[in-house]
Short mmCIF file of C-alpha atoms in Angstrom, two decimals:
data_model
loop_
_atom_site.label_atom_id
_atom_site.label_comp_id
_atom_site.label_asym_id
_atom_site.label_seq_id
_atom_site.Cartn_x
_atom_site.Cartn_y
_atom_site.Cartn_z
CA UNK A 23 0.00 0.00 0.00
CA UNK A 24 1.02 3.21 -0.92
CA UNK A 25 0.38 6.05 1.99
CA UNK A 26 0.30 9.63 -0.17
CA UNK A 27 -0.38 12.04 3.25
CA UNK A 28 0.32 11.39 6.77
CA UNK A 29 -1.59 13.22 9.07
CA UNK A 30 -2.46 13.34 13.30
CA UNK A 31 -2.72 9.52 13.90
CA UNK A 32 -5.19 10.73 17.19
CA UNK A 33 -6.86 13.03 19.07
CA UNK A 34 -8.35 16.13 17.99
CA UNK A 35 -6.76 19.40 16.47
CA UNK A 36 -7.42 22.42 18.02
CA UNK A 37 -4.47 24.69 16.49
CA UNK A 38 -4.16 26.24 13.20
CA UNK A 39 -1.66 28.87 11.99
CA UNK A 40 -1.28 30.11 8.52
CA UNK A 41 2.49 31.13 7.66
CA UNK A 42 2.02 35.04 6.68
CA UNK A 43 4.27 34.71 3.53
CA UNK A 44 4.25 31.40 2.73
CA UNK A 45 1.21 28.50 1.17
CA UNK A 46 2.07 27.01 4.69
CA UNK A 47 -0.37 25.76 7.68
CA UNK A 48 0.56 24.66 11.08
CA UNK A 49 -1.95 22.53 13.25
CA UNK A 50 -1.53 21.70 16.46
CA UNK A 51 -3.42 18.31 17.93
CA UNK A 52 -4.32 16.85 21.74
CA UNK A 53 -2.13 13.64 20.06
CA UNK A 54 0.81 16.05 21.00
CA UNK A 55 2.17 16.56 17.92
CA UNK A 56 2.65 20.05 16.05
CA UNK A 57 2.73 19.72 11.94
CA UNK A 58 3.05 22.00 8.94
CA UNK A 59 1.08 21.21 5.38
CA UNK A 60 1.89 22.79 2.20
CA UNK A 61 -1.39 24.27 0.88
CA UNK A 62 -0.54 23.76 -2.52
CA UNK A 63 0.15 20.26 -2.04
CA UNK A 64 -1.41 19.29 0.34
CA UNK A 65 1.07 17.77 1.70
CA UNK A 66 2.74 17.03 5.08
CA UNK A 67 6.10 19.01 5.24
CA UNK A 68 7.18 18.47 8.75
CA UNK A 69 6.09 17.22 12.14
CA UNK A 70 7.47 17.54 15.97
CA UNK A 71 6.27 15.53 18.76
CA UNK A 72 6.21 17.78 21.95
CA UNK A 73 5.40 16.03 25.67
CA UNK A 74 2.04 17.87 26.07
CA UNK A 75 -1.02 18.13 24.00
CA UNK A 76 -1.04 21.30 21.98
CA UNK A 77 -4.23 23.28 21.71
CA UNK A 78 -3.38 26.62 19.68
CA UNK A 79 -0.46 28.07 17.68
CA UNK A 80 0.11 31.49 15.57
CA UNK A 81 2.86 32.27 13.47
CA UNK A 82 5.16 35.11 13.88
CA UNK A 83 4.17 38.19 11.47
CA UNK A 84 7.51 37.79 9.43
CA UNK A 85 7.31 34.28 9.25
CA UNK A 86 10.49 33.19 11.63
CA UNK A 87 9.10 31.65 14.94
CA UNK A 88 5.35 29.55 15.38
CA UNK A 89 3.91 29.71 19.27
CA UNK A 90 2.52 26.69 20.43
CA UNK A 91 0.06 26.64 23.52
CA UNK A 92 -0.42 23.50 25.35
CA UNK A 93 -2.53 21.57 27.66
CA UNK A 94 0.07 21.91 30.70
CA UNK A 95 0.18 25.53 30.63
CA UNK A 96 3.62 25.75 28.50
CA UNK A 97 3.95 27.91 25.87
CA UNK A 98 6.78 26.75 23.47
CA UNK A 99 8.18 28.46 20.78
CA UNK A 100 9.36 26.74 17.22
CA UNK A 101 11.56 27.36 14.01
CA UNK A 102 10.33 27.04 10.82
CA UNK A 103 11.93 23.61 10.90
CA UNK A 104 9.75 22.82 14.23
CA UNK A 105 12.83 22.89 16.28
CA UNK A 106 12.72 24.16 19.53
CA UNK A 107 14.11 27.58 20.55
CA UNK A 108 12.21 28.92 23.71
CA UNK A 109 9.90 27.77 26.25
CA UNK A 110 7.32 29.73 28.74
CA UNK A 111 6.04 27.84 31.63
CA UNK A 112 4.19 30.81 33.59
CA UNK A 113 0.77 29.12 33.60
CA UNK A 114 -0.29 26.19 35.95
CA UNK A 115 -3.66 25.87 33.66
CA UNK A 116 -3.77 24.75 29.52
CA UNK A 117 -2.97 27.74 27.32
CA UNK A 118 -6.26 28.70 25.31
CA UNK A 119 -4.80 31.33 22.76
CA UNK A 120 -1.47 32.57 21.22
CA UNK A 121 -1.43 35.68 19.33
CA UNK A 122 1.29 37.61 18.13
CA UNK A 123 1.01 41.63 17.48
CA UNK A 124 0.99 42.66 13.94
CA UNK A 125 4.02 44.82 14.49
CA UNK A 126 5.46 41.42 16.04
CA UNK A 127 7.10 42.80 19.09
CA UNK A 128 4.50 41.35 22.28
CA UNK A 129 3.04 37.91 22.19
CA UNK A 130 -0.05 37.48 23.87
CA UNK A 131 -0.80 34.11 25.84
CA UNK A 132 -4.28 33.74 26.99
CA UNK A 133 -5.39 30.78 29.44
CA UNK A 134 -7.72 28.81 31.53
CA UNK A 135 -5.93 30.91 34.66
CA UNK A 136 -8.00 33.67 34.10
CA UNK A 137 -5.41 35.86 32.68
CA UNK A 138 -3.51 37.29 29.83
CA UNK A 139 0.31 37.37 29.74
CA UNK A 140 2.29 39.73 27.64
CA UNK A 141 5.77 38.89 26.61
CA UNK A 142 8.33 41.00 24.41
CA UNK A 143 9.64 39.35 21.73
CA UNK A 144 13.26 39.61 19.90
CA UNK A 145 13.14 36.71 17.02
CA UNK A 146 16.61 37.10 16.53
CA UNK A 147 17.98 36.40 19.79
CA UNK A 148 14.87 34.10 20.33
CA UNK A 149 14.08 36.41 23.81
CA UNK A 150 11.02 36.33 25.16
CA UNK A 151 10.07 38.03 28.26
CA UNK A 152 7.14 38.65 30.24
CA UNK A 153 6.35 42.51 30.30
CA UNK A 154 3.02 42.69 31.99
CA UNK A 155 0.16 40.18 33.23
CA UNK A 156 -3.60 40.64 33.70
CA UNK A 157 -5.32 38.82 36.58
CA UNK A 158 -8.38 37.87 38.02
CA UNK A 159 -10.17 37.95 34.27
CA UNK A 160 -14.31 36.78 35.11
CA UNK A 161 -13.46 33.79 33.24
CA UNK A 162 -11.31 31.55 31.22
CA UNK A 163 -9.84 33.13 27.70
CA UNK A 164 -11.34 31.71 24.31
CA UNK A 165 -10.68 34.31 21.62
CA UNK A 166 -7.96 37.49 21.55
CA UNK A 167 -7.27 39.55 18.66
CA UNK A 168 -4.97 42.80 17.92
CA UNK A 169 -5.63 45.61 17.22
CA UNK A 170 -4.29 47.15 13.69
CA UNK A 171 -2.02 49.57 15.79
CA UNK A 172 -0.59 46.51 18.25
CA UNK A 173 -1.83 48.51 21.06
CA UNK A 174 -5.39 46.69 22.17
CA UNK A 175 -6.30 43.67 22.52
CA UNK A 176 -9.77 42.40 22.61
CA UNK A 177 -10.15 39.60 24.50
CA UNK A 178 -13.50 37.40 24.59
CA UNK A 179 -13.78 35.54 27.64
CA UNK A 180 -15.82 31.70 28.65
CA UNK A 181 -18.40 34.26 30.48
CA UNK A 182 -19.49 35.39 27.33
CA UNK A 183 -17.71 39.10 28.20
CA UNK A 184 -15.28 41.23 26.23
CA UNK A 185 -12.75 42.92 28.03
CA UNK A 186 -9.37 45.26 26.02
CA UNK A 187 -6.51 44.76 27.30
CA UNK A 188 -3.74 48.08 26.89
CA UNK A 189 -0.72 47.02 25.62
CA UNK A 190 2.25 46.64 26.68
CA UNK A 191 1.16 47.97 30.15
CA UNK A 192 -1.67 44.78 30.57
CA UNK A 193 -4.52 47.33 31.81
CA UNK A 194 -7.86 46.24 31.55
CA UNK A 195 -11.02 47.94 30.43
CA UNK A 196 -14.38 46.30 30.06
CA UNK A 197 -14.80 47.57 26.38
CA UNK A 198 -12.88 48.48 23.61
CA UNK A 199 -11.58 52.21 22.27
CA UNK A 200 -14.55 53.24 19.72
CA UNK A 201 -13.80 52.83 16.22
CA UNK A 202 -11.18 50.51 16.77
CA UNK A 203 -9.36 48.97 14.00
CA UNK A 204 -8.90 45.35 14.88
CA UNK A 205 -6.18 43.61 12.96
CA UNK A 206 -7.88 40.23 13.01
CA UNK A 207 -11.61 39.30 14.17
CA UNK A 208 -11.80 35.60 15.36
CA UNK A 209 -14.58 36.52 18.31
CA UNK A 210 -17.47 35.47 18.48
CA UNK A 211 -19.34 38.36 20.43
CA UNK A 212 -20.92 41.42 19.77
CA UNK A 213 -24.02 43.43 18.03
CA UNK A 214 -22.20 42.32 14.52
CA UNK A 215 -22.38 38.69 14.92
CA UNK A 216 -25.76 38.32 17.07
CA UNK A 217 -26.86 36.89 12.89
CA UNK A 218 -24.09 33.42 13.69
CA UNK A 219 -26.47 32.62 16.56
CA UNK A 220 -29.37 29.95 15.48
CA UNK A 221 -32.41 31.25 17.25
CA UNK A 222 -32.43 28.00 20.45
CA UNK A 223 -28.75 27.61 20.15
CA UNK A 224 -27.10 26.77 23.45
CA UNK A 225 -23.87 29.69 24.12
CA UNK A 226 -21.75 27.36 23.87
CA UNK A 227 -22.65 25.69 20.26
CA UNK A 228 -20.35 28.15 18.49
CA UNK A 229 -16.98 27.69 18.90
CA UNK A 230 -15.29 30.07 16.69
CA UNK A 231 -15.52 32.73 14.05
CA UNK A 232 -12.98 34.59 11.18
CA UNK A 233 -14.05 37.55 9.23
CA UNK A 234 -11.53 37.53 5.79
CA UNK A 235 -9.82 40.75 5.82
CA UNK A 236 -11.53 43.53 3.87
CA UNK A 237 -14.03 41.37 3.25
CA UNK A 238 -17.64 41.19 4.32
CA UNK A 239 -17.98 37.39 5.13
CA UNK A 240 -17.71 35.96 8.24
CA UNK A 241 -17.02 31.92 8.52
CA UNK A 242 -18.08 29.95 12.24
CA UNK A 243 -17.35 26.72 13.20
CA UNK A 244 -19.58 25.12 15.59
CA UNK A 245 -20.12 21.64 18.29
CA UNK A 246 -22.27 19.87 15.56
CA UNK A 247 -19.06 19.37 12.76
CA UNK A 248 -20.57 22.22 10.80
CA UNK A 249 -18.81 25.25 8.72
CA UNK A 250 -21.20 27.78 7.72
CA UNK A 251 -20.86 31.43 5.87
CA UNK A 252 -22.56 34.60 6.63
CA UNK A 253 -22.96 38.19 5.63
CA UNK A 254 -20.74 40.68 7.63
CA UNK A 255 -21.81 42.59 10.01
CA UNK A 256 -24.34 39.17 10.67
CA UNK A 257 -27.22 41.92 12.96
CA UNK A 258 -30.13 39.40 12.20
CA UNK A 259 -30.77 36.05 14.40
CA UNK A 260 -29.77 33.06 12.46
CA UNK A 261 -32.45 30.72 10.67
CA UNK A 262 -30.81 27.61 9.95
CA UNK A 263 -30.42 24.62 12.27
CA UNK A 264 -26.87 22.58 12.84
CA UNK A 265 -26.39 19.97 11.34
CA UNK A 266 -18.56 16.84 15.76
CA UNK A 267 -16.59 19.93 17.33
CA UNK A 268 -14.99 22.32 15.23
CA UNK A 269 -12.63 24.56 17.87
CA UNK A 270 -11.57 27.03 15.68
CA UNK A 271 -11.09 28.89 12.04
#
C-alpha cells in the first residue's frame, strides 16, 4: 500500500496557523504533535512531537518563529523547521490562545488561569520576556485579537464578556476604544455577529468565528461538525439549524 499524506494519527486538532508569507499551515493536535502542510500540495512538510497536548499556535508576522500553547500551561516556541528555541512555563492551567502583534514585538498568551500574559519578543535572539500580566479575568480566555495599531487587545472571555486589554502595560477595560481597528476578528461576540447565533442555540454551540480581511464574510465553526458562511456585520438572528466539534477557524 502506498500512503500519499500522513496526518495526526489521534486526538483532535485544536491549532491552526497560517504562515504570513508562505502557502504554509501549522496545526496543532491533543495527540501532542505540532505539523506544517503545504497548501498547494497538500502535503505534510514536517512534524514535531512535543510532551504535552497542543491546543493553539500562531505564526510570527515575518514568518520566523510559530507559538505553540499546550494543555500543561507551556507555551513553546518553534523554528520554521519545528525545532525548539524557547519555552514559557508561567501558567499552571492549559494555554487557550497565542497571538502575536501585527508589528510582532508582544506575544499574547491567553489561558484557563483567568489571565492574559504579555511577553516582548526579539526573534533574533529568540528572547522572550514577560512585560506585563492581567489577573483575576471573570473567566477563562477563548478568543484574543490585535488591534491594527498593536496597542489593544480584545479579548473574549468563557463568560461570554469582552474585556481590552492596553498594551504593553496589561490594563484592563471592560470595552474596547470606539472605532477601533482590529487587525484580526476571530470573536465570536458582539451586536455584529448576534446573525451566527441559530435562534435556540445553546452559548456554547459556536466555537469560533474569522471575518476575511476587507471582506464582508464571516465563517463559524460550531459543536455539531458544521462550517457555515454569513454576511458581515451578521445583525439578524440566524435561521438555519446545525447539522462533531470544530474549535476554531
Amino acid at each position: 500500500a502506498v500512503v500519499s499524506t500522513q496526518s495526526h494519527g489521534s486526538g483532535e486538532v485544536w491549532g491552526l496557523a497560517v504562515h504570513p508569507s508562505k502557502q504554509i499551515a501549522a496545526t496543532a493536535s491533543s495527540d501532542k504533535s505540532v505539523r506544517l502542510w503545504d497548501l498547494a500540495g497538500p502535503a505534510m512538510e514536517g512534524a514535531v512531537t512535543i510532551k504535552s497536548a497542543a491546543l493553539c499556535a500562531d505564526f510570527h508576522p515575518n514568518g520566523s518563529h510559530l507559538a505553540v500553547g499546550c494543555l500543561d500551561g507551556s507555551v513553546l516556541v518553534l523554528s520554521p523547521n519545528l525545532q525548539q528555541v524557547h519555552s514559557i512555563r508561567d501558567n499552571c492551567k492549559q494555554v487557550q490562545v497565542v497571538r502575536f502583534s501585527p508589528d510582532g514585538k508582544v506575544l499574547a498568551v491567553g489561558s484557563d488561569d483567568a489571565a492574559v500574559s504579555l511577553y516582548s519578543v526579539t526573534p533574533v535572539s529568540t528572547s522572550y520576556t514577560r512585560i506585563s500580566v492581567c489577573k483575576n479575568l471573570p473567566g477563562s480566555v477563548i478568543q484574543m485579537d490585535w488591534s491594527a495599531d498593536s496597542l489593544n487587545l480584545v479579548v473574549s472571555l468563557s463568560t461570554y464578556e469582552t474585556v481590552c486589554i492596553k498594551s504593553p502595560e496589561g490594563y484592563k477595560s471592560d470595552s474596547p476604544p470606539p472605532n477601533l481597528l482590529l487587525h484580526s476578528s476571530t470573536g465570536v461576540l458582539g451586536d455584529s455577529l448576534v446573525g451566527i447565533w441559530p435562534k435556540d442555540s445553546s452559548k456554547f454551540d459556536v466555537n469560533s468565528a474569522s471575518v476575511a480581511n476587507g471582506s464582508n464574510i464571516v465563517a463559524t465553526g460550531d459543536d455539531f461538525g458544521t462550517v457555515k458562511l454569513f454576511e458581515y456585520p451578521s445583525r439578524e438572528p440566524g435561521r438555519n439549524g446545525h447539522s462533531a466539534l470544530i474549535p476554531l477557524l
